[in-house]
């Protein structure tokens, strides 16, 4: 049977108390509506329509040309939201699955199961329900004595006996396209919230002798709808564990899942070890046999194999095989570390390239620099890249040796195989194979300390 999906994402999400539309709040690195769209895509729908409204442009941007959007100018309720897809689905005959944009934990397997049951039964509508220990906030599923579904009652409209029901509406439904929009246009808003409730379609269909079914989700944790930030935190925790389980099953060692935070968008190769208190975010990609952490943060970082990162931060940079980073390194955007390079303790690197096997072992700032292979940057080296107005580049050749505490005043070039004297402030290019030294000669004044009666006490 042909299948289209509608994702409802027009609401403001008042309960989030946020300037950002609710469905764009992130769960493990992805906006929650993106999780829903991914699940929907996996069940092989022919067409997806995303209903946007509140800050609709921002939400629509997310799907680009991957889905059509329908615009709901005023958020008058979920039935009204679905009605806005009438044009987009005008010529569609088949089934229409409706999913809320605020249920990011739903798995595609569950959606498939709902569709299979809907097709099998031939019902006009099939609702995905769940039985919860704490049903508060959800619409309740009211069944007749024979166990058939009769209606869905919203929390705010429910009588005490109805509130005691623990079976809830997940907000996911399958409908026959035929007759759906006619039915929706009949729904009224005479309820506690003055909204057009999609849930009312159940009663409407039953009253007209249409058959309506319900499928109970096996995993109640999956169906959670996010309305506020407390629920967002719960969802984050559930999804985080799911991501870590997937990584562990694929061969990644996660020493302490409780203190490891990895986005859904991250890839990690087998036999890599993630130590505690580590965040791996965005489009980060890590090869095999790496050791990451403890206490590290990677954001949009691409690492090869056998890379060690300890107590460090890497942002928007590429690190090749065999590199060693940290402890306490800060690699800022735009860096490229070639094979076997080292960035050691208390080093900041920005928009710089470190050639194969080159080392910045300690206490340095290297910004807007190009370092050839096999070079060593001594402790305390600073690239003076900023003159207060412009940023300038420093170029260091291959197999160069930058003495400790060198200031490299950019723009400046240090040639292949050359050396700078420790403590030099290099303002002119150093030719290949030369020594660049720029510091005062040392004088010793005999007897000076004794005359001044200066003595050093150590206790
Ligand atoms: C809804 C269901 C409730 C169910 C719960 C599951 C209704 C009336 N109630 O309640 O039975 O238990 O979901 O999580 O459907 N939206 C629009 N336009 C609107 C209103 C909402 O696009 O005018 C979108 C929202 O962006 C959201 C989704 O629909 O993604 C659900 O809306 P929300 O207000 O969160 O509904 P609930 O009160 O949670
Ligand atoms: Ca909701």
CSV table of C-alpha atoms and ligand atoms in Angstrom, one decimal:
chain,number,residue,atom,x,y,z
A,1,UNK,CA,0.0,0.0,0.0
A,2,UNK,CA,1.3,3.5,-0.8
A,3,UNK,CA,2.2,5.4,2.2
A,4,UNK,CA,2.7,9.1,2.9
A,5,UNK,CA,3.8,10.7,6.2
A,6,UNK,CA,2.8,13.9,7.8
A,7,UNK,CA,5.0,15.3,10.6
A,8,UNK,CA,3.3,17.9,12.8
A,9,UNK,CA,5.7,20.6,13.8
A,10,UNK,CA,3.9,24.0,13.7
A,11,UNK,CA,3.5,24.5,17.5
A,12,UNK,CA,5.5,27.0,19.4
A,13,UNK,CA,6.1,24.7,22.3
A,14,UNK,CA,5.0,27.2,25.0
A,15,UNK,CA,6.0,24.9,27.8
A,16,UNK,CA,9.6,24.9,26.7
A,17,UNK,CA,9.8,28.6,27.6
A,18,UNK,CA,12.1,29.2,24.7
A,19,UNK,CA,12.7,31.5,21.8
A,20,UNK,CA,13.4,28.4,19.7
A,21,UNK,CA,10.5,26.4,18.3
A,22,UNK,CA,10.1,23.3,20.3
A,23,UNK,CA,10.8,20.8,17.5
A,24,UNK,CA,14.2,22.4,16.9
A,25,UNK,CA,15.5,21.7,20.4
A,26,UNK,CA,18.2,19.1,20.1
A,27,UNK,CA,18.3,15.6,21.5
A,28,UNK,CA,21.8,14.1,21.3
A,29,UNK,CA,22.8,16.6,18.7
A,30,UNK,CA,19.9,16.5,16.3
A,31,UNK,CA,16.7,18.7,16.4
A,32,UNK,CA,14.0,16.5,17.7
A,33,UNK,CA,11.9,16.7,14.5
A,34,UNK,CA,15.0,15.4,12.5
A,35,UNK,CA,14.9,12.2,14.6
A,36,UNK,CA,11.2,11.9,13.6
A,37,UNK,CA,11.9,12.6,9.9
A,38,UNK,CA,14.7,10.0,9.9
A,39,UNK,CA,12.5,7.3,11.4
A,40,UNK,CA,9.7,8.1,8.9
A,41,UNK,CA,12.2,8.0,6.0
A,42,UNK,CA,13.3,4.5,7.1
A,43,UNK,CA,9.9,3.0,6.6
A,44,UNK,CA,9.9,3.8,3.0
A,45,UNK,CA,7.2,6.5,2.6
A,46,UNK,CA,6.5,7.8,-0.9
A,47,UNK,CA,6.1,11.3,0.3
A,48,UNK,CA,6.6,13.3,3.5
A,49,UNK,CA,4.9,16.6,4.4
A,50,UNK,CA,6.1,18.6,7.3
A,51,UNK,CA,3.6,21.0,8.8
A,52,UNK,CA,5.3,24.2,10.0
A,53,UNK,CA,3.9,27.4,11.5
A,54,UNK,CA,5.6,29.1,14.4
A,55,UNK,CA,8.9,30.3,13.1
A,56,UNK,CA,8.1,28.1,10.1
A,57,UNK,CA,11.1,29.2,8.0
A,58,UNK,CA,13.5,28.0,10.6
A,59,UNK,CA,11.8,24.6,10.8
A,60,UNK,CA,11.4,24.3,7.0
A,61,UNK,CA,15.1,25.0,6.5
A,62,UNK,CA,15.9,21.8,8.2
A,63,UNK,CA,14.3,19.5,5.6
A,64,UNK,CA,15.4,21.5,2.6
A,65,UNK,CA,14.1,19.6,-0.4
A,66,UNK,CA,13.9,16.3,1.4
A,67,UNK,CA,10.2,16.9,2.3
A,68,UNK,CA,7.4,19.1,1.3
A,69,UNK,CA,6.1,21.7,3.8
A,70,UNK,CA,2.6,22.8,4.5
A,71,UNK,CA,2.1,26.1,6.4
A,72,UNK,CA,-0.3,26.4,9.4
A,73,UNK,CA,-0.6,30.1,9.9
A,74,UNK,CA,-2.3,29.9,13.3
A,75,UNK,CA,-1.8,27.0,15.6
A,76,UNK,CA,-5.4,26.0,16.2
A,77,UNK,CA,-4.8,22.4,17.1
A,78,UNK,CA,-3.5,19.1,15.7
A,79,UNK,CA,-6.6,18.4,13.5
A,80,UNK,CA,-6.2,21.9,12.0
A,81,UNK,CA,-2.5,21.2,11.4
A,82,UNK,CA,-3.2,18.0,9.5
A,83,UNK,CA,-5.9,19.8,7.5
A,84,UNK,CA,-3.2,22.1,6.1
A,85,UNK,CA,-1.8,19.1,4.1
A,86,UNK,CA,-5.0,18.8,2.1
A,87,UNK,CA,-3.4,20.4,-1.0
A,88,UNK,CA,-0.1,18.6,-0.7
A,89,UNK,CA,-1.8,15.2,-0.5
A,90,UNK,CA,-4.7,16.0,-2.9
A,91,UNK,CA,-3.8,13.3,-5.4
A,92,UNK,CA,-2.5,10.8,-2.9
A,93,UNK,CA,-4.4,7.6,-2.5
A,94,UNK,CA,-3.1,5.2,0.0
A,95,UNK,CA,-2.4,5.5,3.7
A,96,UNK,CA,-1.3,8.6,5.6
A,97,UNK,CA,0.8,8.2,8.7
A,98,UNK,CA,0.7,11.1,11.1
A,99,UNK,CA,3.5,11.6,13.6
A,100,UNK,CA,4.1,14.5,16.0
A,101,UNK,CA,7.4,16.3,15.6
A,102,UNK,CA,8.0,16.2,19.4
A,103,UNK,CA,8.4,12.4,19.8
A,104,UNK,CA,12.1,11.9,19.0
A,105,UNK,CA,12.5,8.5,20.5
A,106,UNK,CA,10.1,6.7,18.2
A,107,UNK,CA,11.8,3.8,16.3
A,108,UNK,CA,11.1,3.1,12.6
A,109,UNK,CA,10.4,-0.5,13.6
A,110,UNK,CA,7.4,0.6,15.7
A,111,UNK,CA,6.1,2.8,12.8
A,112,UNK,CA,6.4,-0.1,10.4
A,113,UNK,CA,4.5,-2.3,12.9
A,114,UNK,CA,1.7,0.2,13.1
A,115,UNK,CA,1.4,0.4,9.3
A,116,UNK,CA,1.4,-3.4,8.9
A,117,UNK,CA,-1.4,-3.7,11.4
A,118,UNK,CA,-3.3,-0.8,9.8
A,119,UNK,CA,-3.0,-2.5,6.3
A,120,UNK,CA,-3.9,-5.9,7.7
A,121,UNK,CA,-7.1,-4.7,9.5
A,122,UNK,CA,-8.3,-2.4,6.8
A,123,UNK,CA,-9.4,0.1,9.4
A,124,UNK,CA,-10.0,3.8,8.5
A,125,UNK,CA,-7.7,4.8,11.3
A,126,UNK,CA,-5.3,3.0,13.6
A,127,UNK,CA,-3.8,4.7,16.6
A,128,UNK,CA,-0.5,3.8,18.2
A,129,UNK,CA,-1.0,3.7,22.0
A,130,UNK,CA,1.1,2.9,25.0
A,131,UNK,CA,0.5,1.9,28.6
A,132,UNK,CA,2.4,4.2,31.0
A,133,UNK,CA,3.0,4.1,34.7
A,134,UNK,CA,2.5,7.8,34.7
A,135,UNK,CA,0.1,8.8,31.9
A,136,UNK,CA,-0.1,12.5,33.1
A,137,UNK,CA,-0.3,15.0,30.3
A,138,UNK,CA,-1.2,12.6,27.5
A,139,UNK,CA,-4.6,11.9,25.9
A,140,UNK,CA,-6.2,8.8,27.4
A,141,UNK,CA,-7.5,5.9,25.2
A,142,UNK,CA,-11.0,5.0,26.2
A,143,UNK,CA,-12.1,1.5,25.3
A,144,UNK,CA,-15.5,-0.1,25.4
A,145,UNK,CA,-16.3,-3.3,27.4
A,146,UNK,CA,-15.4,-5.4,24.4
A,147,UNK,CA,-11.9,-3.8,24.4
A,148,UNK,CA,-12.4,-1.8,21.3
A,149,UNK,CA,-11.3,1.8,21.1
A,150,UNK,CA,-14.1,4.3,21.5
A,151,UNK,CA,-12.4,7.7,21.8
A,152,UNK,CA,-9.4,9.6,23.0
A,153,UNK,CA,-9.9,12.2,25.7
A,154,UNK,CA,-7.3,14.9,26.3
A,155,UNK,CA,-6.0,15.3,29.9
A,156,UNK,CA,-7.6,18.7,30.2
A,157,UNK,CA,-11.0,17.4,29.2
A,158,UNK,CA,-11.0,14.1,31.0
A,159,UNK,CA,-13.3,13.0,33.8
A,160,UNK,CA,-11.7,11.5,36.9
A,161,UNK,CA,-12.4,8.0,35.8
A,162,UNK,CA,-10.8,8.7,32.4
A,163,UNK,CA,-7.7,10.2,34.1
A,164,UNK,CA,-7.2,6.9,35.9
A,165,UNK,CA,-6.7,5.1,32.5
A,166,UNK,CA,-3.1,4.3,31.9
A,167,UNK,CA,-3.3,3.7,28.1
A,168,UNK,CA,-2.3,6.9,26.3
A,169,UNK,CA,-2.4,8.2,22.7
A,170,UNK,CA,1.2,8.5,21.4
A,171,UNK,CA,0.1,11.0,18.7
A,172,UNK,CA,1.0,8.5,15.9
A,173,UNK,CA,-1.8,7.4,13.6
A,174,UNK,CA,-2.3,5.7,10.3
A,175,UNK,CA,-5.3,6.8,8.2
A,176,UNK,CA,-6.8,5.8,4.9
A,177,UNK,CA,-6.3,8.9,2.8
A,178,UNK,CA,-9.8,8.5,1.4
A,179,UNK,CA,-12.2,10.6,3.3
A,180,UNK,CA,-9.6,11.9,5.8
A,181,UNK,CA,-9.7,15.6,5.0
A,182,UNK,CA,-13.5,15.6,4.8
A,183,UNK,CA,-13.6,14.1,8.3
A,184,UNK,CA,-11.1,16.6,9.6
A,185,UNK,CA,-13.1,19.6,8.3
A,186,UNK,CA,-16.0,18.3,10.5
A,187,UNK,CA,-14.0,18.4,13.7
A,188,UNK,CA,-15.1,21.2,16.2
A,189,UNK,CA,-13.1,23.0,18.8
A,190,UNK,CA,-15.6,22.9,21.7
A,191,UNK,CA,-13.2,21.6,24.3
A,192,UNK,CA,-11.2,22.8,27.3
A,193,UNK,CA,-8.4,24.3,25.1
A,194,UNK,CA,-10.6,25.6,22.3
A,195,UNK,CA,-8.5,23.6,19.8
A,196,UNK,CA,-9.2,21.4,16.8
A,197,UNK,CA,-8.1,18.1,18.2
A,198,UNK,CA,-7.0,15.4,15.8
A,199,UNK,CA,-7.9,12.9,18.5
A,200,UNK,CA,-11.6,13.7,17.9
A,201,UNK,CA,-11.4,11.9,14.6
A,202,UNK,CA,-11.6,8.6,16.4
A,203,UNK,CA,-15.1,9.3,17.8
A,204,UNK,CA,-16.1,10.8,14.5
A,205,UNK,CA,-15.2,7.8,12.5
A,206,UNK,CA,-16.8,5.4,15.0
A,207,UNK,CA,-20.0,7.4,14.9
A,208,UNK,CA,-20.1,6.9,11.2
A,209,UNK,CA,-19.6,3.2,11.4
A,210,UNK,CA,-16.0,3.3,10.2
A,211,UNK,CA,-13.6,0.8,11.9
A,212,UNK,CA,-10.9,2.1,14.1
A,213,UNK,CA,-8.0,0.1,15.5
A,214,UNK,CA,-5.2,0.5,18.1
A,215,UNK,CA,-1.8,-0.9,18.4
A,216,UNK,CA,-0.1,-0.9,21.7
A,217,UNK,CA,3.6,0.0,21.5
A,218,UNK,CA,5.9,-2.7,23.1
A,219,UNK,CA,8.3,-0.2,24.5
A,220,UNK,CA,6.6,2.6,26.4
A,221,UNK,CA,9.9,4.6,26.6
A,222,UNK,CA,9.8,5.2,22.9
A,223,UNK,CA,6.6,7.1,22.6
A,224,UNK,CA,7.5,9.9,25.0
A,225,UNK,CA,6.3,13.4,23.8
A,226,UNK,CA,8.6,16.3,24.7
A,227,UNK,CA,6.7,19.3,26.0
A,228,UNK,CA,9.1,20.8,28.5
A,229,UNK,CA,12.8,20.9,29.3
A,230,UNK,CA,12.5,18.2,32.0
A,231,UNK,CA,11.1,15.8,29.5
A,232,UNK,CA,13.8,16.9,27.0
A,233,UNK,CA,16.4,15.8,29.6
A,234,UNK,CA,14.8,12.4,30.0
A,235,UNK,CA,14.7,11.9,26.3
A,236,UNK,CA,18.3,12.9,26.0
A,237,UNK,CA,19.3,10.3,28.5
A,238,UNK,CA,17.3,7.5,26.8
A,239,UNK,CA,18.7,8.3,23.4
A,240,UNK,CA,22.2,8.8,24.7
A,241,UNK,CA,22.2,5.3,26.1
A,242,UNK,CA,20.8,3.9,22.8
A,243,UNK,CA,23.7,5.6,20.9
A,244,UNK,CA,26.3,4.2,23.3
A,245,UNK,CA,24.8,0.7,23.1
A,246,UNK,CA,24.9,0.9,19.3
A,247,UNK,CA,28.6,2.0,19.4
A,248,UNK,CA,29.5,-0.7,22.0
A,249,UNK,CA,27.8,-3.3,19.8
A,250,UNK,CA,29.9,-2.1,16.9
A,251,UNK,CA,33.2,-2.6,18.8
A,252,UNK,CA,33.8,0.8,20.6
A,253,UNK,CA,34.8,0.6,24.3
A,254,UNK,CA,32.8,3.0,26.4
A,255,UNK,CA,34.3,2.9,29.9
A,256,UNK,CA,31.5,4.7,31.7
A,257,UNK,CA,28.3,5.2,29.7
A,258,UNK,CA,26.9,7.4,32.5
A,259,UNK,CA,29.5,10.0,31.9
A,260,UNK,CA,30.0,9.8,28.1
A,261,UNK,CA,28.1,12.1,25.8
A,262,UNK,CA,28.1,11.2,22.1
A,263,UNK,CA,25.8,12.8,19.5
A,264,UNK,CA,23.7,10.7,17.2
A,265,UNK,CA,25.6,12.1,14.2
A,266,UNK,CA,29.1,10.8,15.3
A,267,UNK,CA,31.0,7.9,13.8
A,268,UNK,CA,33.6,5.9,15.8
A,269,UNK,CA,35.7,3.0,14.6
A,270,UNK,CA,36.1,-0.3,16.3
A,271,UNK,CA,38.6,-0.8,19.2
A,272,UNK,CA,38.6,2.9,20.0
A,273,UNK,CA,38.3,3.5,23.8
A,274,UNK,CA,36.3,6.4,25.2
A,275,UNK,CA,37.2,7.4,28.7
A,276,UNK,CA,34.8,9.1,31.1
A,277,UNK,CA,33.7,12.7,31.0
A,278,UNK,CA,34.0,13.0,27.3
A,279,UNK,CA,31.8,14.8,24.8
A,280,UNK,CA,31.9,13.9,21.1
A,281,UNK,CA,29.6,16.2,19.1
A,282,UNK,CA,28.4,17.3,15.7
A,283,UNK,CA,29.8,15.6,12.7
A,284,UNK,CA,32.8,14.2,14.5
A,285,UNK,CA,34.4,11.1,12.9
A,286,UNK,CA,36.9,9.0,14.8
A,287,UNK,CA,38.9,6.1,13.3
A,288,UNK,CA,39.9,2.8,14.8
A,289,UNK,CA,42.1,2.2,17.8
A,290,UNK,CA,41.9,5.7,19.2
A,291,UNK,CA,41.9,6.7,22.8
A,292,UNK,CA,39.7,9.6,23.6
A,293,UNK,CA,39.5,11.2,27.1
A,294,UNK,CA,39.1,11.4,29.9
A,295,UNK,CA,37.6,14.9,30.0
A,296,UNK,CA,37.7,15.8,26.4
A,297,UNK,CA,35.4,17.5,24.0
A,298,UNK,CA,35.4,17.0,20.2
A,299,UNK,CA,33.2,19.0,18.0
A,300,UNK,CA,33.1,18.5,14.2
A,301,UNK,CA,36.5,16.9,14.5
A,302,UNK,CA,37.8,14.3,12.1
A,303,UNK,CA,40.4,11.9,13.6
A,304,UNK,CA,42.2,9.1,11.8
A,305,UNK,CA,43.3,5.8,13.5
A,306,UNK,CA,45.5,5.4,16.6
A,307,UNK,CA,45.0,9.0,17.7
A,308,UNK,CA,45.3,9.7,21.5
A,309,UNK,CA,43.4,12.7,22.9
A,310,UNK,CA,43.7,13.4,26.6
A,311,UNK,CA,41.9,16.2,28.6
A,312,UNK,CA,41.7,18.3,25.4
A,313,UNK,CA,39.3,20.2,23.2
A,314,UNK,CA,39.3,19.8,19.4
A,315,UNK,CA,36.9,21.9,17.3
A,316,UNK,CA,36.4,21.8,13.6
A,317,UNK,CA,39.8,20.3,12.8
A,318,UNK,CA,41.3,17.3,11.1
A,319,UNK,CA,43.8,15.0,12.8
A,320,UNK,CA,45.6,12.2,10.9
A,321,UNK,CA,46.6,8.8,12.0
A,322,UNK,CA,48.9,8.3,15.0
A,323,UNK,CA,48.7,11.9,16.4
A,324,UNK,CA,49.0,12.6,20.1
A,325,UNK,CA,47.1,15.4,21.7
A,326,UNK,CA,47.1,16.8,25.2
A,327,UNK,CA,46.8,16.7,28.1
A,328,UNK,CA,45.2,20.2,28.1
A,329,UNK,CA,45.5,21.1,24.5
A,330,UNK,CA,43.0,23.4,22.7
A,331,UNK,CA,42.8,22.9,19.0
A,332,UNK,CA,40.6,25.5,17.5
A,333,UNK,CA,38.8,25.6,14.2
A,334,UNK,CA,40.7,25.2,10.9
A,335,UNK,CA,43.7,23.0,12.1
A,336,UNK,CA,45.1,20.1,10.2
A,337,UNK,CA,47.5,17.7,11.9
A,338,UNK,CA,49.3,15.4,9.6
A,339,UNK,CA,50.3,11.9,10.5
A,340,UNK,CA,52.1,11.3,13.8
A,341,UNK,CA,52.1,15.0,14.8
A,342,UNK,CA,52.0,15.9,18.5
A,343,UNK,CA,50.3,18.8,20.3
A,344,UNK,CA,51.2,18.5,23.9
A,345,UNK,CA,50.2,20.1,27.2
A,346,UNK,CA,49.0,23.7,27.4
A,347,UNK,CA,49.2,24.3,23.7
A,348,UNK,CA,46.7,26.3,21.7
A,349,UNK,CA,46.5,25.8,18.0
A,350,UNK,CA,44.3,27.8,15.6
A,351,UNK,CA,43.9,27.7,11.9
A,352,UNK,CA,47.2,26.0,11.5
A,353,UNK,CA,48.8,23.1,9.7
A,354,UNK,CA,51.3,20.8,11.4
A,355,UNK,CA,53.3,18.6,9.1
A,356,UNK,CA,53.9,14.9,9.5
A,357,UNK,CA,55.7,14.1,12.7
A,358,UNK,CA,56.0,17.7,13.8
A,359,UNK,CA,55.7,18.5,17.4
A,360,UNK,CA,54.5,21.4,19.6
A,361,UNK,CA,55.1,19.6,22.9
A,362,UNK,CA,54.3,22.3,25.5
A,363,UNK,CA,53.1,25.8,26.4
A,364,UNK,CA,52.7,27.4,23.0
A,365,UNK,CA,50.3,29.4,20.9
A,366,UNK,CA,50.4,28.6,17.3
A,367,UNK,CA,47.9,30.5,15.2
A,368,UNK,CA,47.6,31.1,11.4
A,369,UNK,CA,50.8,29.0,10.9
A,370,UNK,CA,52.0,26.5,8.4
A,371,UNK,CA,54.6,24.0,9.8
A,372,UNK,CA,56.4,21.6,7.5
A,373,UNK,CA,57.1,18.0,8.5
A,374,UNK,CA,59.6,16.9,11.1
A,375,UNK,CA,59.8,20.3,12.8
A,376,UNK,CA,59.9,20.9,16.6
A,377,UNK,CA,58.4,24.0,18.2
A,378,UNK,CA,60.1,24.6,21.6
A,379,UNK,CA,58.2,25.3,24.8
A,380,UNK,CA,56.8,28.8,25.1
A,381,UNK,CA,56.8,29.6,21.4
A,382,UNK,CA,54.3,32.2,20.4
A,383,UNK,CA,53.2,33.1,16.9
A,384,UNK,CA,52.4,36.9,17.1
A,385,UNK,CA,49.8,36.7,14.4
A,386,UNK,CA,47.7,39.7,15.2
A,387,UNK,CA,48.8,43.3,14.9
A,388,UNK,CA,45.6,44.7,16.3
A,389,UNK,CA,44.0,45.0,12.9
A,390,UNK,CA,45.0,42.1,10.8
A,391,UNK,CA,45.9,38.5,11.2
A,392,UNK,CA,49.2,37.4,9.5
A,393,UNK,CA,50.6,34.0,8.7
A,394,UNK,CA,53.8,32.3,10.0
A,395,UNK,CA,55.5,29.8,7.8
A,396,UNK,CA,57.9,27.3,9.2
A,397,UNK,CA,59.6,24.8,6.8
A,398,UNK,CA,60.6,21.2,7.2
A,399,UNK,CA,62.9,19.9,9.9
A,400,UNK,CA,63.1,23.4,11.5
A,401,UNK,CA,63.9,23.8,15.2
A,402,UNK,CA,62.2,26.7,16.9
A,403,UNK,CA,64.0,27.4,20.2
A,404,UNK,CA,62.1,27.7,23.4
A,405,UNK,CA,60.4,31.0,24.0
A,406,UNK,CA,60.6,32.2,20.5
A,407,UNK,CA,58.2,35.0,19.4
A,408,UNK,CA,57.5,34.7,15.7
A,409,UNK,CA,56.2,38.1,14.6
A,410,UNK,CA,54.1,37.4,11.5
A,411,UNK,CA,54.2,37.6,8.6
A,412,UNK,CA,57.4,35.7,8.8
A,413,UNK,CA,59.1,32.7,7.2
A,414,UNK,CA,61.5,30.3,8.9
A,415,UNK,CA,63.2,28.2,6.2
A,416,UNK,CA,63.7,24.4,6.0
A,417,UNK,CA,66.2,23.1,8.4
A,418,UNK,CA,66.8,26.4,10.2
A,419,UNK,CA,67.0,27.1,13.9
A,420,UNK,CA,65.8,30.0,16.0
A,421,UNK,CA,67.7,30.8,19.2
A,422,UNK,CA,65.8,30.4,22.4
A,423,UNK,CA,64.2,33.6,23.6
A,424,UNK,CA,64.4,35.2,20.2
A,425,UNK,CA,61.9,37.6,18.8
A,426,UNK,CA,62.0,36.8,15.1
A,427,UNK,CA,60.7,39.7,13.0
A,428,UNK,CA,62.6,38.9,9.7
A,429,UNK,CA,62.6,35.8,7.6
A,430,UNK,CA,65.2,33.1,8.5
A,431,UNK,CA,66.7,31.5,5.4
A,432,UNK,CA,66.9,27.8,5.1
A,433,UNK,CA,69.7,26.1,7.1
A,434,UNK,CA,70.4,29.3,9.1
A,435,UNK,CA,70.3,30.3,12.8
A,436,UNK,CA,68.0,33.2,13.5
A,437,UNK,CA,68.9,34.8,16.8
A,438,UNK,CA,67.5,38.0,18.1
A,439,UNK,CA,68.3,38.7,21.7
A,440,UNK,CA,70.7,40.6,23.8
A,441,UNK,CA,74.1,39.1,24.5
A,442,UNK,CA,74.5,38.1,28.2
A,443,UNK,CA,76.8,40.1,30.4
A,444,UNK,CA,78.0,38.8,33.8
A,445,UNK,CA,78.8,41.5,36.5
A,446,UNK,CA,81.3,40.0,38.9
A,447,UNK,CA,80.5,40.3,42.6
A,448,UNK,CA,77.3,42.3,42.0
A,449,UNK,CA,75.0,40.1,44.2
A,450,UNK,CA,77.5,40.0,47.0
A,451,UNK,CA,77.9,43.8,47.0
A,452,UNK,CA,74.1,44.4,47.1
A,453,UNK,CA,73.9,41.9,50.0
A,454,UNK,CA,71.3,39.9,48.0
A,455,UNK,CA,71.0,36.3,49.2
A,456,UNK,CA,68.4,33.8,48.5
A,457,UNK,CA,66.9,32.1,51.4
A,458,UNK,CA,65.3,28.7,51.0
A,459,UNK,CA,63.5,27.1,53.9
B,1,LIG,C1,-1.0,15.5,21.6
B,1,LIG,C2,-2.3,14.7,21.6
B,1,LIG,C3,-2.4,13.8,22.8
B,1,LIG,C4,-1.2,12.8,22.8
B,1,LIG,C5,0.1,13.6,22.7
B,1,LIG,C6,1.3,12.7,22.5
B,1,LIG,C7,-4.0,16.1,20.5
B,1,LIG,C8,-5.2,16.9,20.6
B,1,LIG,N1,-3.4,15.6,21.6
B,1,LIG,O1,-1.0,16.3,22.8
B,1,LIG,O2,-3.6,13.0,22.8
B,1,LIG,O3,-1.2,12.1,24.0
B,1,LIG,O4,0.1,14.6,21.6
B,1,LIG,O5,2.5,13.3,22.6
B,1,LIG,O6,-3.6,15.8,19.3
B,1,LIG,N2,1.0,21.0,16.4
B,1,LIG,C9,0.9,21.7,15.3
B,1,LIG,N3,-0.1,22.6,15.2
B,1,LIG,C10,-1.0,22.8,16.2
B,1,LIG,C11,-0.8,22.1,17.4
B,1,LIG,C12,0.2,21.2,17.5
B,1,LIG,O7,1.6,21.5,14.3
B,1,LIG,O8,-1.9,23.7,16.0
B,1,LIG,C13,2.1,20.0,16.6
B,1,LIG,C14,3.2,20.4,17.6
B,1,LIG,O9,4.2,21.2,17.0
B,1,LIG,C15,3.7,19.1,18.1
B,1,LIG,C16,2.5,18.2,17.9
B,1,LIG,O10,1.6,18.8,17.0
B,1,LIG,O11,4.8,18.6,17.4
B,1,LIG,C17,1.8,17.8,19.2
B,1,LIG,O12,1.3,19.0,19.7
B,1,LIG,P1,1.3,19.3,21.3
B,1,LIG,O13,0.7,20.6,21.6
B,1,LIG,O14,2.6,18.9,21.9
B,1,LIG,O15,0.2,18.2,21.7
B,1,LIG,P2,0.0,17.5,23.1
B,1,LIG,O16,-0.7,18.4,24.1
B,1,LIG,O17,1.3,16.9,23.6
B,2,LIG,CA1,3.3,16.9,22.8
